């Protein structure tokens, strides 16, 4: 069964279609809510819908208020698809920075969401989650500092306990003529999950306070990068911390898993966050 793509940006719609073709899937393209609503939904395996779409209220019955003047037309469309076919598989996406309301609605209604900036890996992840393509063993990127023991233990846990693919550790991968940033961006765009090892590697001195231990600067940078790429609430960035360490104040309140007693001792907490 084909997949319905609802997107008014023809170039991006074609890109999505080509990604689906690479997975051996067929796709039908439409570029407005009115075209989408005239489609025979039971003939499709799923729908991939842009949150912001052209909408004619006189034809669709979707008011300007409900569509937020077009900014959430895709959400209104997804709502009607689910009314027609309960539990119909839907993936929402957006390239609009202010799409927080749409993303929140998707999360509250059990619908997957990705950003246009996330790359093909995000679409692949969503297709696996709704069962459209076979779910392969997840690919993990490890962000780490100087704690070699914790790094080795985490690699072993991912490969031999979770039975996932060999994790990506940037320093172990070939550069192939790329700068460090280019290499990082290339590998970061193709992973399903990220494990961040926050270990007390650096001493920070403040004239008004005692010395504090913090993670390496690259760890903080890469943590922020992946939060930006996947979203803080995506469940795809797992933060592990060890020992006496000062955690960044601007992201206090998120779930940090304490691995001071070892990775395997924290396996239950890790699996809970991974939902496995």
mmCIF file with all atom_site columns, C-alpha atoms in Angstrom, residues 67-247:
data_model
loop_
_atom_site.group_PDB
_atom_site.id
_atom_site.type_symbol
_atom_site.label_atom_id
_atom_site.label_alt_id
_atom_site.label_comp_id
_atom_site.label_asym_id
_atom_site.label_entity_id
_atom_site.label_seq_id
_atom_site.pdbx_PDB_ins_code
_atom_site.Cartn_x
_atom_site.Cartn_y
_atom_site.Cartn_z
_atom_site.occupancy
_atom_site.B_iso_or_equiv
_atom_site.pdbx_formal_charge
_atom_site.auth_seq_id
_atom_site.auth_comp_id
_atom_site.auth_asym_id
_atom_site.auth_atom_id
_atom_site.pdbx_PDB_model_num
ATOM 1   C CA . UNK A 1 67  ? -6.187  25.885 11.311 1.00 0.00 ? 67  UNK A CA 1
ATOM 2   C CA . UNK A 1 68  ? -4.626  28.872 13.103 1.00 0.00 ? 68  UNK A CA 1
ATOM 3   C CA . UNK A 1 69  ? -4.783  30.748 9.775  1.00 0.00 ? 69  UNK A CA 1
ATOM 4   C CA . UNK A 1 70  ? -3.034  27.838 8.071  1.00 0.00 ? 70  UNK A CA 1
ATOM 5   C CA . UNK A 1 71  ? -0.215  27.342 10.557 1.00 0.00 ? 71  UNK A CA 1
ATOM 6   C CA . UNK A 1 72  ? -1.871  24.191 11.945 1.00 0.00 ? 72  UNK A CA 1
ATOM 7   C CA . UNK A 1 73  ? -3.876  22.997 8.928  1.00 0.00 ? 73  UNK A CA 1
ATOM 8   C CA . UNK A 1 74  ? -1.964  19.714 9.020  1.00 0.00 ? 74  UNK A CA 1
ATOM 9   C CA . UNK A 1 75  ? -3.048  19.099 12.608 1.00 0.00 ? 75  UNK A CA 1
ATOM 10  C CA . UNK A 1 76  ? -6.691  19.671 11.647 1.00 0.00 ? 76  UNK A CA 1
ATOM 11  C CA . UNK A 1 77  ? -6.207  17.283 8.725  1.00 0.00 ? 77  UNK A CA 1
ATOM 12  C CA . UNK A 1 78  ? -4.677  14.615 10.963 1.00 0.00 ? 78  UNK A CA 1
ATOM 13  C CA . UNK A 1 79  ? -7.615  14.992 13.342 1.00 0.00 ? 79  UNK A CA 1
ATOM 14  C CA . UNK A 1 80  ? -10.078 14.321 10.502 1.00 0.00 ? 80  UNK A CA 1
ATOM 15  C CA . UNK A 1 81  ? -8.094  11.342 9.222  1.00 0.00 ? 81  UNK A CA 1
ATOM 16  C CA . UNK A 1 82  ? -8.283  9.807  12.689 1.00 0.00 ? 82  UNK A CA 1
ATOM 17  C CA . UNK A 1 83  ? -12.029 10.477 12.818 1.00 0.00 ? 83  UNK A CA 1
ATOM 18  C CA . UNK A 1 84  ? -12.462 8.612  9.527  1.00 0.00 ? 84  UNK A CA 1
ATOM 19  C CA . UNK A 1 85  ? -10.061 5.780  10.347 1.00 0.00 ? 85  UNK A CA 1
ATOM 20  C CA . UNK A 1 86  ? -9.254  5.425  14.060 1.00 0.00 ? 86  UNK A CA 1
ATOM 21  C CA . UNK A 1 87  ? -5.590  4.541  14.716 1.00 0.00 ? 87  UNK A CA 1
ATOM 22  C CA . UNK A 1 88  ? -4.641  5.404  11.133 1.00 0.00 ? 88  UNK A CA 1
ATOM 23  C CA . UNK A 1 89  ? -0.808  5.745  11.135 1.00 0.00 ? 89  UNK A CA 1
ATOM 24  C CA . UNK A 1 90  ? 0.177   9.418  10.821 1.00 0.00 ? 90  UNK A CA 1
ATOM 25  C CA . UNK A 1 91  ? 3.528   11.200 10.929 1.00 0.00 ? 91  UNK A CA 1
ATOM 26  C CA . UNK A 1 92  ? 3.555   14.988 11.276 1.00 0.00 ? 92  UNK A CA 1
ATOM 27  C CA . UNK A 1 93  ? 6.490   17.206 10.388 1.00 0.00 ? 93  UNK A CA 1
ATOM 28  C CA . UNK A 1 94  ? 7.364   20.866 10.091 1.00 0.00 ? 94  UNK A CA 1
ATOM 29  C CA . UNK A 1 95  ? 10.104  23.254 9.107  1.00 0.00 ? 95  UNK A CA 1
ATOM 30  C CA . UNK A 1 96  ? 8.385   26.101 10.933 1.00 0.00 ? 96  UNK A CA 1
ATOM 31  C CA . UNK A 1 97  ? 10.241  27.164 14.073 1.00 0.00 ? 97  UNK A CA 1
ATOM 32  C CA . UNK A 1 98  ? 7.035   28.107 15.869 1.00 0.00 ? 98  UNK A CA 1
ATOM 33  C CA . UNK A 1 99  ? 5.360   24.712 15.457 1.00 0.00 ? 99  UNK A CA 1
ATOM 34  C CA . UNK A 1 100 ? 5.430   23.915 19.190 1.00 0.00 ? 100 UNK A CA 1
ATOM 35  C CA . UNK A 1 101 ? 1.636   23.703 19.447 1.00 0.00 ? 101 UNK A CA 1
ATOM 36  C CA . UNK A 1 102 ? 1.512   21.199 16.598 1.00 0.00 ? 102 UNK A CA 1
ATOM 37  C CA . UNK A 1 103 ? 4.324   19.109 18.058 1.00 0.00 ? 103 UNK A CA 1
ATOM 38  C CA . UNK A 1 104 ? 2.635   19.141 21.452 1.00 0.00 ? 104 UNK A CA 1
ATOM 39  C CA . UNK A 1 105 ? -0.679  18.019 19.929 1.00 0.00 ? 105 UNK A CA 1
ATOM 40  C CA . UNK A 1 106 ? 1.074   15.180 18.109 1.00 0.00 ? 106 UNK A CA 1
ATOM 41  C CA . UNK A 1 107 ? 2.757   13.993 21.299 1.00 0.00 ? 107 UNK A CA 1
ATOM 42  C CA . UNK A 1 108 ? -0.500  14.153 23.294 1.00 0.00 ? 108 UNK A CA 1
ATOM 43  C CA . UNK A 1 109 ? -2.328  12.106 20.647 1.00 0.00 ? 109 UNK A CA 1
ATOM 44  C CA . UNK A 1 110 ? 0.279   9.413  20.074 1.00 0.00 ? 110 UNK A CA 1
ATOM 45  C CA . UNK A 1 111 ? 1.379   10.758 16.695 1.00 0.00 ? 111 UNK A CA 1
ATOM 46  C CA . UNK A 1 112 ? 5.038   10.878 15.705 1.00 0.00 ? 112 UNK A CA 1
ATOM 47  C CA . UNK A 1 113 ? 6.654   14.178 14.751 1.00 0.00 ? 113 UNK A CA 1
ATOM 48  C CA . UNK A 1 114 ? 9.919   15.197 13.102 1.00 0.00 ? 114 UNK A CA 1
ATOM 49  C CA . UNK A 1 115 ? 11.498  18.417 11.884 1.00 0.00 ? 115 UNK A CA 1
ATOM 50  C CA . UNK A 1 116 ? 12.590  19.013 8.302  1.00 0.00 ? 116 UNK A CA 1
ATOM 51  C CA . UNK A 1 117 ? 16.063  19.811 9.597  1.00 0.00 ? 117 UNK A CA 1
ATOM 52  C CA . UNK A 1 118 ? 16.412  16.370 11.193 1.00 0.00 ? 118 UNK A CA 1
ATOM 53  C CA . UNK A 1 119 ? 17.349  14.587 7.955  1.00 0.00 ? 119 UNK A CA 1
ATOM 54  C CA . UNK A 1 120 ? 16.252  11.211 6.504  1.00 0.00 ? 120 UNK A CA 1
ATOM 55  C CA . UNK A 1 121 ? 17.170  9.383  9.703  1.00 0.00 ? 121 UNK A CA 1
ATOM 56  C CA . UNK A 1 122 ? 14.246  10.991 11.528 1.00 0.00 ? 122 UNK A CA 1
ATOM 57  C CA . UNK A 1 123 ? 11.747  9.811  8.913  1.00 0.00 ? 123 UNK A CA 1
ATOM 58  C CA . UNK A 1 124 ? 13.266  6.332  9.012  1.00 0.00 ? 124 UNK A CA 1
ATOM 59  C CA . UNK A 1 125 ? 12.880  6.276  12.785 1.00 0.00 ? 125 UNK A CA 1
ATOM 60  C CA . UNK A 1 126 ? 9.199   7.256  12.508 1.00 0.00 ? 126 UNK A CA 1
ATOM 61  C CA . UNK A 1 127 ? 8.490   4.678  9.806  1.00 0.00 ? 127 UNK A CA 1
ATOM 62  C CA . UNK A 1 128 ? 10.032  1.982  11.972 1.00 0.00 ? 128 UNK A CA 1
ATOM 63  C CA . UNK A 1 129 ? 7.988   3.034  14.990 1.00 0.00 ? 129 UNK A CA 1
ATOM 64  C CA . UNK A 1 130 ? 4.676   2.744  13.119 1.00 0.00 ? 130 UNK A CA 1
ATOM 65  C CA . UNK A 1 131 ? 5.710   -0.571 11.570 1.00 0.00 ? 131 UNK A CA 1
ATOM 66  C CA . UNK A 1 132 ? 5.923   0.547  7.935  1.00 0.00 ? 132 UNK A CA 1
ATOM 67  C CA . UNK A 1 133 ? 9.501   -0.639 7.541  1.00 0.00 ? 133 UNK A CA 1
ATOM 68  C CA . UNK A 1 134 ? 11.253  -3.387 9.443  1.00 0.00 ? 134 UNK A CA 1
ATOM 69  C CA . UNK A 1 135 ? 12.802  -2.101 12.609 1.00 0.00 ? 135 UNK A CA 1
ATOM 70  C CA . UNK A 1 136 ? 16.538  -2.696 12.513 1.00 0.00 ? 136 UNK A CA 1
ATOM 71  C CA . UNK A 1 137 ? 18.767  -2.602 15.548 1.00 0.00 ? 137 UNK A CA 1
ATOM 72  C CA . UNK A 1 138 ? 19.117  1.025  16.636 1.00 0.00 ? 138 UNK A CA 1
ATOM 73  C CA . UNK A 1 139 ? 22.277  2.982  15.910 1.00 0.00 ? 139 UNK A CA 1
ATOM 74  C CA . UNK A 1 140 ? 23.714  4.935  18.830 1.00 0.00 ? 140 UNK A CA 1
ATOM 75  C CA . UNK A 1 141 ? 26.096  7.881  19.075 1.00 0.00 ? 141 UNK A CA 1
ATOM 76  C CA . UNK A 1 142 ? 28.085  8.154  22.316 1.00 0.00 ? 142 UNK A CA 1
ATOM 77  C CA . UNK A 1 143 ? 29.083  11.608 23.553 1.00 0.00 ? 143 UNK A CA 1
ATOM 78  C CA . UNK A 1 144 ? 31.903  11.262 26.073 1.00 0.00 ? 144 UNK A CA 1
ATOM 79  C CA . UNK A 1 145 ? 34.724  12.966 27.952 1.00 0.00 ? 145 UNK A CA 1
ATOM 80  C CA . UNK A 1 146 ? 37.876  11.464 29.476 1.00 0.00 ? 146 UNK A CA 1
ATOM 81  C CA . UNK A 1 147 ? 36.394  8.595  31.507 1.00 0.00 ? 147 UNK A CA 1
ATOM 82  C CA . UNK A 1 148 ? 37.611  5.639  29.445 1.00 0.00 ? 148 UNK A CA 1
ATOM 83  C CA . UNK A 1 149 ? 36.215  3.049  31.853 1.00 0.00 ? 149 UNK A CA 1
ATOM 84  C CA . UNK A 1 150 ? 32.689  4.479  31.590 1.00 0.00 ? 150 UNK A CA 1
ATOM 85  C CA . UNK A 1 151 ? 32.994  4.671  27.798 1.00 0.00 ? 151 UNK A CA 1
ATOM 86  C CA . UNK A 1 152 ? 34.125  1.044  27.460 1.00 0.00 ? 152 UNK A CA 1
ATOM 87  C CA . UNK A 1 153 ? 31.424  -0.119 29.862 1.00 0.00 ? 153 UNK A CA 1
ATOM 88  C CA . UNK A 1 154 ? 28.727  1.772  27.932 1.00 0.00 ? 154 UNK A CA 1
ATOM 89  C CA . UNK A 1 155 ? 29.892  0.425  24.564 1.00 0.00 ? 155 UNK A CA 1
ATOM 90  C CA . UNK A 1 156 ? 29.796  -3.116 25.942 1.00 0.00 ? 156 UNK A CA 1
ATOM 91  C CA . UNK A 1 157 ? 26.324  -2.563 27.409 1.00 0.00 ? 157 UNK A CA 1
ATOM 92  C CA . UNK A 1 158 ? 24.903  -1.245 24.132 1.00 0.00 ? 158 UNK A CA 1
ATOM 93  C CA . UNK A 1 159 ? 26.359  -4.056 22.021 1.00 0.00 ? 159 UNK A CA 1
ATOM 94  C CA . UNK A 1 160 ? 26.185  -7.062 24.320 1.00 0.00 ? 160 UNK A CA 1
ATOM 95  C CA . UNK A 1 161 ? 23.306  -6.342 26.708 1.00 0.00 ? 161 UNK A CA 1
ATOM 96  C CA . UNK A 1 162 ? 20.921  -4.349 24.526 1.00 0.00 ? 162 UNK A CA 1
ATOM 97  C CA . UNK A 1 163 ? 22.168  -6.241 21.435 1.00 0.00 ? 163 UNK A CA 1
ATOM 98  C CA . UNK A 1 164 ? 22.143  -3.065 19.365 1.00 0.00 ? 164 UNK A CA 1
ATOM 99  C CA . UNK A 1 165 ? 24.548  -2.058 16.611 1.00 0.00 ? 165 UNK A CA 1
ATOM 100 C CA . UNK A 1 166 ? 28.122  -1.100 17.422 1.00 0.00 ? 166 UNK A CA 1
ATOM 101 C CA . UNK A 1 167 ? 27.839  2.459  18.780 1.00 0.00 ? 167 UNK A CA 1
ATOM 102 C CA . UNK A 1 168 ? 29.488  5.406  17.065 1.00 0.00 ? 168 UNK A CA 1
ATOM 103 C CA . UNK A 1 169 ? 32.384  6.976  18.961 1.00 0.00 ? 169 UNK A CA 1
ATOM 104 C CA . UNK A 1 170 ? 33.515  9.909  16.841 1.00 0.00 ? 170 UNK A CA 1
ATOM 105 C CA . UNK A 1 171 ? 37.239  9.580  17.489 1.00 0.00 ? 171 UNK A CA 1
ATOM 106 C CA . UNK A 1 172 ? 37.163  5.960  16.264 1.00 0.00 ? 172 UNK A CA 1
ATOM 107 C CA . UNK A 1 173 ? 35.550  6.797  12.917 1.00 0.00 ? 173 UNK A CA 1
ATOM 108 C CA . UNK A 1 174 ? 37.487  7.718  9.738  1.00 0.00 ? 174 UNK A CA 1
ATOM 109 C CA . UNK A 1 175 ? 37.652  11.424 8.893  1.00 0.00 ? 175 UNK A CA 1
ATOM 110 C CA . UNK A 1 176 ? 37.832  10.908 5.106  1.00 0.00 ? 176 UNK A CA 1
ATOM 111 C CA . UNK A 1 177 ? 39.115  14.444 4.545  1.00 0.00 ? 177 UNK A CA 1
ATOM 112 C CA . UNK A 1 178 ? 36.383  16.103 6.604  1.00 0.00 ? 178 UNK A CA 1
ATOM 113 C CA . UNK A 1 179 ? 36.837  18.686 9.331  1.00 0.00 ? 179 UNK A CA 1
ATOM 114 C CA . UNK A 1 180 ? 35.897  17.607 12.854 1.00 0.00 ? 180 UNK A CA 1
ATOM 115 C CA . UNK A 1 181 ? 32.611  19.516 12.658 1.00 0.00 ? 181 UNK A CA 1
ATOM 116 C CA . UNK A 1 182 ? 31.753  18.022 9.250  1.00 0.00 ? 182 UNK A CA 1
ATOM 117 C CA . UNK A 1 183 ? 32.559  14.543 10.510 1.00 0.00 ? 183 UNK A CA 1
ATOM 118 C CA . UNK A 1 184 ? 30.425  15.091 13.606 1.00 0.00 ? 184 UNK A CA 1
ATOM 119 C CA . UNK A 1 185 ? 27.454  16.416 11.609 1.00 0.00 ? 185 UNK A CA 1
ATOM 120 C CA . UNK A 1 186 ? 27.606  13.515 9.141  1.00 0.00 ? 186 UNK A CA 1
ATOM 121 C CA . UNK A 1 187 ? 27.569  10.813 11.810 1.00 0.00 ? 187 UNK A CA 1
ATOM 122 C CA . UNK A 1 188 ? 25.099  12.703 14.016 1.00 0.00 ? 188 UNK A CA 1
ATOM 123 C CA . UNK A 1 189 ? 22.527  12.810 11.206 1.00 0.00 ? 189 UNK A CA 1
ATOM 124 C CA . UNK A 1 190 ? 22.335  9.021  10.868 1.00 0.00 ? 190 UNK A CA 1
ATOM 125 C CA . UNK A 1 191 ? 21.697  7.825  14.428 1.00 0.00 ? 191 UNK A CA 1
ATOM 126 C CA . UNK A 1 192 ? 18.583  6.735  16.279 1.00 0.00 ? 192 UNK A CA 1
ATOM 127 C CA . UNK A 1 193 ? 19.674  7.430  19.856 1.00 0.00 ? 193 UNK A CA 1
ATOM 128 C CA . UNK A 1 194 ? 22.361  9.381  21.692 1.00 0.00 ? 194 UNK A CA 1
ATOM 129 C CA . UNK A 1 195 ? 23.961  8.483  25.019 1.00 0.00 ? 195 UNK A CA 1
ATOM 130 C CA . UNK A 1 196 ? 25.703  11.400 26.721 1.00 0.00 ? 196 UNK A CA 1
ATOM 131 C CA . UNK A 1 197 ? 28.321  10.560 29.369 1.00 0.00 ? 197 UNK A CA 1
ATOM 132 C CA . UNK A 1 198 ? 28.561  13.443 31.830 1.00 0.00 ? 198 UNK A CA 1
ATOM 133 C CA . UNK A 1 199 ? 31.706  12.720 33.856 1.00 0.00 ? 199 UNK A CA 1
ATOM 134 C CA . UNK A 1 200 ? 33.714  15.047 36.169 1.00 0.00 ? 200 UNK A CA 1
ATOM 135 C CA . UNK A 1 201 ? 36.634  15.706 33.823 1.00 0.00 ? 201 UNK A CA 1
ATOM 136 C CA . UNK A 1 202 ? 37.347  19.432 34.243 1.00 0.00 ? 202 UNK A CA 1
ATOM 137 C CA . UNK A 1 203 ? 37.892  21.594 37.307 1.00 0.00 ? 203 UNK A CA 1
ATOM 138 C CA . UNK A 1 204 ? 36.244  25.017 37.132 1.00 0.00 ? 204 UNK A CA 1
ATOM 139 C CA . UNK A 1 205 ? 37.543  27.656 39.517 1.00 0.00 ? 205 UNK A CA 1
ATOM 140 C CA . UNK A 1 206 ? 35.357  30.487 40.791 1.00 0.00 ? 206 UNK A CA 1
ATOM 141 C CA . UNK A 1 207 ? 36.862  33.163 43.046 1.00 0.00 ? 207 UNK A CA 1
ATOM 142 C CA . UNK A 1 208 ? 33.689  33.271 45.161 1.00 0.00 ? 208 UNK A CA 1
ATOM 143 C CA . UNK A 1 209 ? 33.098  29.528 45.463 1.00 0.00 ? 209 UNK A CA 1
ATOM 144 C CA . UNK A 1 210 ? 34.890  26.238 45.891 1.00 0.00 ? 210 UNK A CA 1
ATOM 145 C CA . UNK A 1 211 ? 36.276  24.479 42.857 1.00 0.00 ? 211 UNK A CA 1
ATOM 146 C CA . UNK A 1 212 ? 33.659  22.522 40.907 1.00 0.00 ? 212 UNK A CA 1
ATOM 147 C CA . UNK A 1 213 ? 33.947  19.612 38.511 1.00 0.00 ? 213 UNK A CA 1
ATOM 148 C CA . UNK A 1 214 ? 32.201  19.718 35.163 1.00 0.00 ? 214 UNK A CA 1
ATOM 149 C CA . UNK A 1 215 ? 32.030  17.727 31.963 1.00 0.00 ? 215 UNK A CA 1
ATOM 150 C CA . UNK A 1 216 ? 34.251  18.535 29.017 1.00 0.00 ? 216 UNK A CA 1
ATOM 151 C CA . UNK A 1 217 ? 33.142  21.449 26.844 1.00 0.00 ? 217 UNK A CA 1
ATOM 152 C CA . UNK A 1 218 ? 32.659  19.168 23.849 1.00 0.00 ? 218 UNK A CA 1
ATOM 153 C CA . UNK A 1 219 ? 30.187  17.090 25.877 1.00 0.00 ? 219 UNK A CA 1
ATOM 154 C CA . UNK A 1 220 ? 28.062  20.138 26.710 1.00 0.00 ? 220 UNK A CA 1
ATOM 155 C CA . UNK A 1 221 ? 28.206  21.357 23.103 1.00 0.00 ? 221 UNK A CA 1
ATOM 156 C CA . UNK A 1 222 ? 27.176  17.990 21.662 1.00 0.00 ? 222 UNK A CA 1
ATOM 157 C CA . UNK A 1 223 ? 24.408  17.570 24.246 1.00 0.00 ? 223 UNK A CA 1
ATOM 158 C CA . UNK A 1 224 ? 22.957  20.898 23.117 1.00 0.00 ? 224 UNK A CA 1
ATOM 159 C CA . UNK A 1 225 ? 23.352  19.936 19.463 1.00 0.00 ? 225 UNK A CA 1
ATOM 160 C CA . UNK A 1 226 ? 21.393  16.703 19.887 1.00 0.00 ? 226 UNK A CA 1
ATOM 161 C CA . UNK A 1 227 ? 18.686  18.378 21.966 1.00 0.00 ? 227 UNK A CA 1
ATOM 162 C CA . UNK A 1 228 ? 18.306  20.791 19.062 1.00 0.00 ? 228 UNK A CA 1
ATOM 163 C CA . UNK A 1 229 ? 18.261  17.982 16.507 1.00 0.00 ? 229 UNK A CA 1
ATOM 164 C CA . UNK A 1 230 ? 15.945  15.500 18.233 1.00 0.00 ? 230 UNK A CA 1
ATOM 165 C CA . UNK A 1 231 ? 14.066  17.673 20.709 1.00 0.00 ? 231 UNK A CA 1
ATOM 166 C CA . UNK A 1 232 ? 14.428  17.514 24.474 1.00 0.00 ? 232 UNK A CA 1
ATOM 167 C CA . UNK A 1 233 ? 11.220  15.483 24.896 1.00 0.00 ? 233 UNK A CA 1
ATOM 168 C CA . UNK A 1 234 ? 11.874  13.019 22.077 1.00 0.00 ? 234 UNK A CA 1
ATOM 169 C CA . UNK A 1 235 ? 13.260  10.335 24.404 1.00 0.00 ? 235 UNK A CA 1
ATOM 170 C CA . UNK A 1 236 ? 16.186  9.815  22.035 1.00 0.00 ? 236 UNK A CA 1
ATOM 171 C CA . UNK A 1 237 ? 18.847  11.609 24.099 1.00 0.00 ? 237 UNK A CA 1
ATOM 172 C CA . UNK A 1 238 ? 19.819  9.635  27.212 1.00 0.00 ? 238 UNK A CA 1
ATOM 173 C CA . UNK A 1 239 ? 21.970  11.566 29.686 1.00 0.00 ? 239 UNK A CA 1
ATOM 174 C CA . UNK A 1 240 ? 24.152  9.572  32.090 1.00 0.00 ? 240 UNK A CA 1
ATOM 175 C CA . UNK A 1 241 ? 26.164  11.192 34.884 1.00 0.00 ? 241 UNK A CA 1
ATOM 176 C CA . UNK A 1 242 ? 28.831  9.890  37.210 1.00 0.00 ? 242 UNK A CA 1
ATOM 177 C CA . UNK A 1 243 ? 30.492  11.119 40.383 1.00 0.00 ? 243 UNK A CA 1
ATOM 178 C CA . UNK A 1 244 ? 30.549  14.618 41.897 1.00 0.00 ? 244 UNK A CA 1
ATOM 179 C CA . UNK A 1 245 ? 29.658  16.819 38.967 1.00 0.00 ? 245 UNK A CA 1
ATOM 180 C CA . UNK A 1 246 ? 27.987  20.185 38.499 1.00 0.00 ? 246 UNK A CA 1
ATOM 181 C CA . UNK A 1 247 ? 25.230  19.873 35.922 1.00 0.00 ? 247 UNK A CA 1
#
